[in-house]
PDB file of C-alpha atoms in Angstrom:
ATOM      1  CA  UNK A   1     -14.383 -18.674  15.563  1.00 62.00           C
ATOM      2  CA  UNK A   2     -11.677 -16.645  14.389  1.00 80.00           C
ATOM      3  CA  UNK A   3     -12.277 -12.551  14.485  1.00 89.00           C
ATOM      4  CA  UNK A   4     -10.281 -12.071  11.909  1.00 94.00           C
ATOM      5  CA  UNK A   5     -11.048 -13.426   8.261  1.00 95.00           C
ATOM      6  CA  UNK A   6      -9.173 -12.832   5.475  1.00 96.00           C
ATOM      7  CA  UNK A   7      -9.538 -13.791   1.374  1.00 95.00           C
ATOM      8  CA  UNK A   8      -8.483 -15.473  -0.644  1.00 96.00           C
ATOM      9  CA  UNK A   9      -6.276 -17.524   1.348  1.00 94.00           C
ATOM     10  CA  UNK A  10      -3.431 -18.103  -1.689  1.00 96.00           C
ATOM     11  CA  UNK A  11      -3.233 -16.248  -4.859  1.00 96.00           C
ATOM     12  CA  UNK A  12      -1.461 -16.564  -7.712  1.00 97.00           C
ATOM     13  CA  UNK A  13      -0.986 -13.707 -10.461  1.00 97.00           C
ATOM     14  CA  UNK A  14       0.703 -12.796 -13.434  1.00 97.00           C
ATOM     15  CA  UNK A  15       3.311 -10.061 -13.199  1.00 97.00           C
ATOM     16  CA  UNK A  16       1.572  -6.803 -13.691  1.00 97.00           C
ATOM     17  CA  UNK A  17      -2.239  -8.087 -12.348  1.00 97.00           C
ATOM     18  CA  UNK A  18      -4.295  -5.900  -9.996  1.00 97.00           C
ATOM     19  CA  UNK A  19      -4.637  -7.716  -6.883  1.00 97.00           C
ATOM     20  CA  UNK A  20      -6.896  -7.689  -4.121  1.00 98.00           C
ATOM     21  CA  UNK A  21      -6.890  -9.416  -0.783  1.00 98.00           C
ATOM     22  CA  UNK A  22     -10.599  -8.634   1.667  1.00 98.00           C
ATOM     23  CA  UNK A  23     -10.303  -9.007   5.316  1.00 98.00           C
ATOM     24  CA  UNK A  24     -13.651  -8.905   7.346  1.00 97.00           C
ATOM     25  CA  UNK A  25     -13.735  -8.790  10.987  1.00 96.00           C
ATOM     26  CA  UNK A  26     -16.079  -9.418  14.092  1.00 94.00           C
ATOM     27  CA  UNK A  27     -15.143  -7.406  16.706  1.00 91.00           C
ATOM     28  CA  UNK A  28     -14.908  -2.911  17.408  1.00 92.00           C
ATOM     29  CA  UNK A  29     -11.706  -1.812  16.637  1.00 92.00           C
ATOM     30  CA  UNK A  30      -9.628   1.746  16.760  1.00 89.00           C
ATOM     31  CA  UNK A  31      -7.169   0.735  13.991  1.00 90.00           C
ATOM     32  CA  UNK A  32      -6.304  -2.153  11.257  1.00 94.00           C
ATOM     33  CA  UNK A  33      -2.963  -3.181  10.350  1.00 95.00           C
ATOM     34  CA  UNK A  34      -2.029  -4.705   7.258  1.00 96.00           C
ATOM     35  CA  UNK A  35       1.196  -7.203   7.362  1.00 96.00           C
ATOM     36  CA  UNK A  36       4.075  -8.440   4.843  1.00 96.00           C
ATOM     37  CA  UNK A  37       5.614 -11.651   5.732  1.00 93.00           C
ATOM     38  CA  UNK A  38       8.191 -12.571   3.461  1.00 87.00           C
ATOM     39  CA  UNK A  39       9.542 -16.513   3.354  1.00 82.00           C
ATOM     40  CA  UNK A  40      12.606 -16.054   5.900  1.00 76.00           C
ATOM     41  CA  UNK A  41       9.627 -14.851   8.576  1.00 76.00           C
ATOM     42  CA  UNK A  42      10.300 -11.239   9.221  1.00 85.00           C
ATOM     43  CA  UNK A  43       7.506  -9.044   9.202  1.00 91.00           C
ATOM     44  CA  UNK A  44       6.571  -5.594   7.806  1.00 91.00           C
ATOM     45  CA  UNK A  45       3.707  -2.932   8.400  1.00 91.00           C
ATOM     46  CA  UNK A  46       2.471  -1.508   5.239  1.00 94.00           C
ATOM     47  CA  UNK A  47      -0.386   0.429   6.850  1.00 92.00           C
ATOM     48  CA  UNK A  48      -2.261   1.492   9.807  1.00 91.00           C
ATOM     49  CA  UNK A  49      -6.191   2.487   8.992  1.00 91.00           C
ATOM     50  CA  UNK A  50      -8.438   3.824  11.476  1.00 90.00           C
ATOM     51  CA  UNK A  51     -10.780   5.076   8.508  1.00 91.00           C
ATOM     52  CA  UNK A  52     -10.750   5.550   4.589  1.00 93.00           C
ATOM     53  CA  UNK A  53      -8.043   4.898   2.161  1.00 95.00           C
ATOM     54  CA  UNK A  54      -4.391   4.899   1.857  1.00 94.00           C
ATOM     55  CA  UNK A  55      -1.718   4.469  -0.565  1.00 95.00           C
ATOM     56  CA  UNK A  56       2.013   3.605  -0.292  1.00 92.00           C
ATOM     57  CA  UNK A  57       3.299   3.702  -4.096  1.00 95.00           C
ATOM     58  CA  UNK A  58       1.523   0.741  -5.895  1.00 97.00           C
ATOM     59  CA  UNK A  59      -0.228  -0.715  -2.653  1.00 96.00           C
ATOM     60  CA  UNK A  60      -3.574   0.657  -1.667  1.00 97.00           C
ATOM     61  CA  UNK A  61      -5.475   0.046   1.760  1.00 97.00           C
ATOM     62  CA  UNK A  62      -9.038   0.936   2.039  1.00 97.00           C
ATOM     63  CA  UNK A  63     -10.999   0.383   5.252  1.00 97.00           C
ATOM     64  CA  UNK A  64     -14.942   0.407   5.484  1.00 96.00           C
ATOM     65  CA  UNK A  65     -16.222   0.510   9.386  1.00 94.00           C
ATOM     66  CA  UNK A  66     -19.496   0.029   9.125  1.00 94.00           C
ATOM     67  CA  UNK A  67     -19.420  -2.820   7.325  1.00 95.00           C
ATOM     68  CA  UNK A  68     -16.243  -3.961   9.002  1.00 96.00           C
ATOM     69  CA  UNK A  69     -14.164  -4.822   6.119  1.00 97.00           C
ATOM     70  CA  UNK A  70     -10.690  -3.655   4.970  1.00 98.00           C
ATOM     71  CA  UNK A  71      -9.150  -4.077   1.174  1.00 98.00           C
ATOM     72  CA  UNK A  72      -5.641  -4.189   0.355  1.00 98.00           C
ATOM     73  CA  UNK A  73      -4.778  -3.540  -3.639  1.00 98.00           C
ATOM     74  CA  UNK A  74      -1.534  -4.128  -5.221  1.00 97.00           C
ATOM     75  CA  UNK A  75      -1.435  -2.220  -8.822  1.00 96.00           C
ATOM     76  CA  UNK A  76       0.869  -3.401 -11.663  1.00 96.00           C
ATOM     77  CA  UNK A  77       2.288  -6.648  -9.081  1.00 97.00           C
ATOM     78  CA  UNK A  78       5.581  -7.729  -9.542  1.00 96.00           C
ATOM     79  CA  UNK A  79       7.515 -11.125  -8.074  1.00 96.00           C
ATOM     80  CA  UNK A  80       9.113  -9.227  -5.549  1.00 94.00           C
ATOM     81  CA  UNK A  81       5.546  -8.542  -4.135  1.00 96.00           C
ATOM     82  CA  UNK A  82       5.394 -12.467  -3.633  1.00 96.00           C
ATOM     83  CA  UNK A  83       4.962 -12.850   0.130  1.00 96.00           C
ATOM     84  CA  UNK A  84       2.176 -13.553   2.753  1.00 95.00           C
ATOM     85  CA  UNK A  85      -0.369 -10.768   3.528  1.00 97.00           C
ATOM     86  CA  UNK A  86      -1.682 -10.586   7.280  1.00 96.00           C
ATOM     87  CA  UNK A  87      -4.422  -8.577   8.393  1.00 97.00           C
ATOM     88  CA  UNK A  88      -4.488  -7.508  11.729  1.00 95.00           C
ATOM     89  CA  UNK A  89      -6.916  -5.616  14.287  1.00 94.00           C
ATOM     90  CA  UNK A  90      -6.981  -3.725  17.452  1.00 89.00           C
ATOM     91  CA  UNK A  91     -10.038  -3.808  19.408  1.00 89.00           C
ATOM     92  CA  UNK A  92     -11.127  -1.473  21.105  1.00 87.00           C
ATOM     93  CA  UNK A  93     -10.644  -3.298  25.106  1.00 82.00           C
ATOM     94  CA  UNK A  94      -7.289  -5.140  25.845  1.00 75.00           C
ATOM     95  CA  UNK A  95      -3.752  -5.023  24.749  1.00 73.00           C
ATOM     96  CA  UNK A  96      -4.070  -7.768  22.379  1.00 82.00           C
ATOM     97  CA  UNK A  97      -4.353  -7.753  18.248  1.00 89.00           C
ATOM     98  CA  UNK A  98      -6.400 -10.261  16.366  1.00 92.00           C
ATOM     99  CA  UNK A  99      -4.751 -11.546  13.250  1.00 93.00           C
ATOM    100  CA  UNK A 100      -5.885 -13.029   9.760  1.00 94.00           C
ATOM    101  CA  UNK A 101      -4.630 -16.364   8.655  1.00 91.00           C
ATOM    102  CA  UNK A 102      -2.933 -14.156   5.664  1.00 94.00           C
ATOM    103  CA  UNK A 103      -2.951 -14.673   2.113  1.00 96.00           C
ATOM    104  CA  UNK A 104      -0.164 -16.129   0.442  1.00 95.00           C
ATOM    105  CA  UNK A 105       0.355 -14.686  -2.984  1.00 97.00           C
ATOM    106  CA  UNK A 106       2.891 -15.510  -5.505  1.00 97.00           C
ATOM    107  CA  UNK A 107       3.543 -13.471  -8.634  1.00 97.00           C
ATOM    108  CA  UNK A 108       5.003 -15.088 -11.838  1.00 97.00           C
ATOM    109  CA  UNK A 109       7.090 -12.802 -14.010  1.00 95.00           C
TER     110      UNK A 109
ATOM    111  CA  UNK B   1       9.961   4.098  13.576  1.00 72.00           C
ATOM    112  CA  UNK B   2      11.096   1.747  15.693  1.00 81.00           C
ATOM    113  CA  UNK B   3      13.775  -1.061  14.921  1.00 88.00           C
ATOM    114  CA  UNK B   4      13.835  -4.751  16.209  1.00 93.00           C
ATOM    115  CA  UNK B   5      17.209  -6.543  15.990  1.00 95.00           C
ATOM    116  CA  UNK B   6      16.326 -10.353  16.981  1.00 95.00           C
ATOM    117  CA  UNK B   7      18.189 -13.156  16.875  1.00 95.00           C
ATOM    118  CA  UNK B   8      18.688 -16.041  17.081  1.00 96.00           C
ATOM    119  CA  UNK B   9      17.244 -15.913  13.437  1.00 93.00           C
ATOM    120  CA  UNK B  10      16.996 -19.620  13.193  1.00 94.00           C
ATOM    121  CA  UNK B  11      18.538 -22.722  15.499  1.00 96.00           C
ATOM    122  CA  UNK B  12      17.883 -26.535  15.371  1.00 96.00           C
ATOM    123  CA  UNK B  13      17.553 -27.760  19.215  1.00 95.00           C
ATOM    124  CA  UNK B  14      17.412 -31.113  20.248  1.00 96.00           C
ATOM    125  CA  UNK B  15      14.553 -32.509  22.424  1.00 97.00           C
ATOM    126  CA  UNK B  16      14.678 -31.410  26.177  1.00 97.00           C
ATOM    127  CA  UNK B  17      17.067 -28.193  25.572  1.00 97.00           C
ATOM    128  CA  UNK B  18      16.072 -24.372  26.007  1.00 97.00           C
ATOM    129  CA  UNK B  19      16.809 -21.622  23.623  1.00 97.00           C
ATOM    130  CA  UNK B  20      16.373 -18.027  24.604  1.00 98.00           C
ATOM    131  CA  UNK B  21      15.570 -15.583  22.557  1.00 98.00           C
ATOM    132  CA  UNK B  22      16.362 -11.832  22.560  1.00 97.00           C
ATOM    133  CA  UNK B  23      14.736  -8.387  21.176  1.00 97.00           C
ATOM    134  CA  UNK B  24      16.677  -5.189  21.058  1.00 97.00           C
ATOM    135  CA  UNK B  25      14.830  -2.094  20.371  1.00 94.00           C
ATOM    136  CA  UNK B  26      16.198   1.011  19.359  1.00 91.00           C
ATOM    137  CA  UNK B  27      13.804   3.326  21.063  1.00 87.00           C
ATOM    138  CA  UNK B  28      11.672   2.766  24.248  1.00 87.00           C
ATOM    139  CA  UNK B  29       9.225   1.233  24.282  1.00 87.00           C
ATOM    140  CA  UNK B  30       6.396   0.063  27.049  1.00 85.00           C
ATOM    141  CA  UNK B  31       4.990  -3.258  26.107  1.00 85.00           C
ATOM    142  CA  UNK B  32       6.630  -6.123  23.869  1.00 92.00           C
ATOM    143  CA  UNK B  33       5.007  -8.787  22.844  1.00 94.00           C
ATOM    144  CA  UNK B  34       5.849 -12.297  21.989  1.00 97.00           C
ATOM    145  CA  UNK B  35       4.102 -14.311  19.504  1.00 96.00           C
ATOM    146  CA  UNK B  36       4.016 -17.765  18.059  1.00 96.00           C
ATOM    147  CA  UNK B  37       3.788 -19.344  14.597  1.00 93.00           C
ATOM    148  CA  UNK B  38       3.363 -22.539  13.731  1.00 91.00           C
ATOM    149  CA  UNK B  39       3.794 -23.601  10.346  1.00 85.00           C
ATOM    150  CA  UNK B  40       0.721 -22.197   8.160  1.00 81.00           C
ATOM    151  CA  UNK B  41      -0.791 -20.949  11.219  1.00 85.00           C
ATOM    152  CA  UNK B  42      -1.178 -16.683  11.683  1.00 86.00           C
ATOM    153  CA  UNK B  43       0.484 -15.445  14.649  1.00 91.00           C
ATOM    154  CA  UNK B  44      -0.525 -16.544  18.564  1.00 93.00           C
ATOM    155  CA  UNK B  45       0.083 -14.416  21.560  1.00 93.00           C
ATOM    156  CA  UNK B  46       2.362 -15.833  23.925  1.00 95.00           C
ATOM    157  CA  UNK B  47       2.951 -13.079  26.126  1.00 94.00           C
ATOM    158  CA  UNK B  48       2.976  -9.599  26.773  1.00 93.00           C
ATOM    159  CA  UNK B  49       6.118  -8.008  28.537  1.00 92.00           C
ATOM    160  CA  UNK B  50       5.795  -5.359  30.841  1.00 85.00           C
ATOM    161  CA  UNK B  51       9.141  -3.645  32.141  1.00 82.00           C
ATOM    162  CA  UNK B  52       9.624  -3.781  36.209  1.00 79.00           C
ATOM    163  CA  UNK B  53       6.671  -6.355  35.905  1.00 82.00           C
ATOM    164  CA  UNK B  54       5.904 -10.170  35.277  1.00 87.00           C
ATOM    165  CA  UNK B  55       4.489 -11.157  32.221  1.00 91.00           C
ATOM    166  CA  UNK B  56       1.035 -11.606  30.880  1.00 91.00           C
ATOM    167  CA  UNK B  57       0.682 -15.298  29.581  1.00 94.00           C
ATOM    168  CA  UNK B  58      -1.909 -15.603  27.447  1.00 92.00           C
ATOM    169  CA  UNK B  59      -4.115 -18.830  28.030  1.00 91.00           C
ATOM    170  CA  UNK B  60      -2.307 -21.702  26.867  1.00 93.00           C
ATOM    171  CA  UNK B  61       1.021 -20.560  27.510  1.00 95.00           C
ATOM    172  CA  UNK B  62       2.873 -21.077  31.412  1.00 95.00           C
ATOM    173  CA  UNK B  63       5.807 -19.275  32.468  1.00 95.00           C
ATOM    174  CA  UNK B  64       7.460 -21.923  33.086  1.00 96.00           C
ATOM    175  CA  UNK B  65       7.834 -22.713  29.853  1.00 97.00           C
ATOM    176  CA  UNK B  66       7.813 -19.801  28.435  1.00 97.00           C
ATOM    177  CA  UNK B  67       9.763 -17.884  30.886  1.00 96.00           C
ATOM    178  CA  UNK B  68      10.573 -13.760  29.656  1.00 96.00           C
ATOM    179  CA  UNK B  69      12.143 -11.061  30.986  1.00 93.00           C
ATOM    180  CA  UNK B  70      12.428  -7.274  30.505  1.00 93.00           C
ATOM    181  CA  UNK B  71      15.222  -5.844  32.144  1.00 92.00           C
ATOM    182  CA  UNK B  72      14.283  -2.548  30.499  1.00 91.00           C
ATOM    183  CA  UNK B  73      12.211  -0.284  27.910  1.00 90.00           C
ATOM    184  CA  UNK B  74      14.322  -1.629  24.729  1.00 93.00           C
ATOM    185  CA  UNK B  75      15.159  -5.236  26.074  1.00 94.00           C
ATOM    186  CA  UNK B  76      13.447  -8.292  26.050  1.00 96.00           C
ATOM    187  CA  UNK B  77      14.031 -12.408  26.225  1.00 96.00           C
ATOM    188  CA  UNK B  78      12.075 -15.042  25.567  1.00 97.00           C
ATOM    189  CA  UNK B  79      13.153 -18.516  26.552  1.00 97.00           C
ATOM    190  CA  UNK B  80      11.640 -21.908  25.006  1.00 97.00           C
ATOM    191  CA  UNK B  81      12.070 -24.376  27.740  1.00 97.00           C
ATOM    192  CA  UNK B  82      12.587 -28.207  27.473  1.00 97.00           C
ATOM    193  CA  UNK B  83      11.650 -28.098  23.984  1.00 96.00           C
ATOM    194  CA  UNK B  84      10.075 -30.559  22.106  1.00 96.00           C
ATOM    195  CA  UNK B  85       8.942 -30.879  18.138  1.00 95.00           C
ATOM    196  CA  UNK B  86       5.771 -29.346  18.899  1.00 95.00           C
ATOM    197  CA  UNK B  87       7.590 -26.180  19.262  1.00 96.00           C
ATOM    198  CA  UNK B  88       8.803 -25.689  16.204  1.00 95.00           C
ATOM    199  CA  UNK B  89       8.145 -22.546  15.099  1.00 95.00           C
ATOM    200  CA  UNK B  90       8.672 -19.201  14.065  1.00 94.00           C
ATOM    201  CA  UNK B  91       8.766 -16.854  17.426  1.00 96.00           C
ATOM    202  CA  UNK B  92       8.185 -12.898  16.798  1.00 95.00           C
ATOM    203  CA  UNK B  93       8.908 -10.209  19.180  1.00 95.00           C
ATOM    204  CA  UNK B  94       6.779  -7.062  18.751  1.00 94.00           C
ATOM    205  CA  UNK B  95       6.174  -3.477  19.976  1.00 92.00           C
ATOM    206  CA  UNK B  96       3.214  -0.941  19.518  1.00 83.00           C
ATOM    207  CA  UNK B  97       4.590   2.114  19.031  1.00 75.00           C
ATOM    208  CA  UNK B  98       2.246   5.090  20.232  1.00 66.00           C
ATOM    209  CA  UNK B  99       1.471   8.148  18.327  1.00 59.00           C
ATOM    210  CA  UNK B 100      -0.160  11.098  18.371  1.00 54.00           C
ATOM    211  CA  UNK B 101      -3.402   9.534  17.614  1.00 54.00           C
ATOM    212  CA  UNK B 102      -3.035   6.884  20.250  1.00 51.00           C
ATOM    213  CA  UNK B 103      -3.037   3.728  18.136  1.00 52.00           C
ATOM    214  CA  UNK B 104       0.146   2.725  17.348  1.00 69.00           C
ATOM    215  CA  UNK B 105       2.540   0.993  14.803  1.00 80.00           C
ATOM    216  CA  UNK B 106       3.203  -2.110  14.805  1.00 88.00           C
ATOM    217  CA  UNK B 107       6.574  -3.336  14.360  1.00 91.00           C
ATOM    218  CA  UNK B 108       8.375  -6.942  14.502  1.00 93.00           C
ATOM    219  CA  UNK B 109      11.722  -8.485  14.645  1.00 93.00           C
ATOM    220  CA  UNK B 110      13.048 -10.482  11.802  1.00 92.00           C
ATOM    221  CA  UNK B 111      11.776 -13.662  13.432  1.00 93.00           C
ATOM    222  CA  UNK B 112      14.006 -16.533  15.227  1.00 95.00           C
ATOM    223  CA  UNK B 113      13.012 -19.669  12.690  1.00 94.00           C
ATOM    224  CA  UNK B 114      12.642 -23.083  15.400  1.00 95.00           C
ATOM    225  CA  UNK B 115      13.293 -26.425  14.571  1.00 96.00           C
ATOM    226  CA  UNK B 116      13.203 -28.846  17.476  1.00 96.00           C
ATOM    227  CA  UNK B 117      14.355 -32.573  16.514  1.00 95.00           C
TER     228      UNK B 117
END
């Protein structure tokens, strides 16, 4: 059983498509973290939620703790946005983070 | 913000060798942690690496083949011992930076790409 679940697993969109990627998840947490993995590995933290909604230019993270779910919306995608998207999860005991499986989404110009 | 120079960024080991891996930080930091990925898998803790401390292995993973050390806050290594193919994979090092709020940002290094033959 994984505590972390994300969807859909790959994607595919046309250049300019609204996007969204769900990740649901099992356990109490104090903060969610959503990831960018590009192809050579490295990988980036687009946001840190705790509670509501944030937005970083055309990327939008929402977060709904009662219901334990998180959103993450690209607006207007572009190719460049091609990468993997990880979810991840702090709960609230122990050092360690949970992740998602990610989402793998390509955008074609 | 907190950068992560690692390297090696990618290596092709024979059978039987060890590689180690290293993680610079350019601010202090307490814990670093070391995670696995195998191909189309999400990340796996391996370890967590405490300065002036040993390691927490995770269960699954042995120190003596996963051997670490933290010489200080911004330091870390990570060495793959007696490889074989089965350890092919992508290795991340990874720090929690606090904040005010207590939970912190997560950063990684650029990831050292495996490939054991």
């Amino acid at each position: 059983k994984n505590e972390v679940e994300q969807s859909p697993q790959n994607l595919t969109a046309q250049e300019g498509e609204f996007i969204t990627i769900n990740c649901s998840y099992s356990v109490g947490i104090s903060a969610l973290h959503w990831l960018q993995q590009h192809p050579g590995g490295g990988i980036v933290s687009l946001f840190m939620l705790s509670s509501g909604k944030k937005k970083h230019g055309r990327l939008i993270a929402t977060i709904n703790i009662q219901e334990k779910h998180s959103s993450l919306h690209i607006t207007a995608s572009h190719p460049r946005d091609s990468a993997v998207y990880i979810c991840a999860v702090r709960p609230f005991t122990g050092n360690q983070f949970y992740f998602g499986t990610g989402t793998s989404l390509t955008v074609i110009p | 913000s907190a950068v992560i120079s690692q390297k090696p960024s990618r290596d092709i080991c024979q059978r039987g060798t060890s590689l180690t891996i290293q993680c610079q930080v350019d601010s202090q930091v307490t814990m670093m942690f070391w995670y696995r990925q195998q191909p189309g898998q999400s990340l796996t803790l391996i370890a967590t690496a405490n300065q002036g401390s040993e390691a927490t292995y995770e269960s699954g993973f042995v120190i003596d083949k996963f051997p670490i050390s933290r010489p200080n806050l911004t330091f870390s290594t990570l060495t793959v011992s007696n490889m074989s193919p089965e350890d092919s994979s992508i290795y991340l090092c990874s720090v929690e930076q606090e904040n005010r709020s207590y939970t912190g940002e997560l950063f990684f290094g650029e990831g050292s790409r495996l490939t054991v033959l």
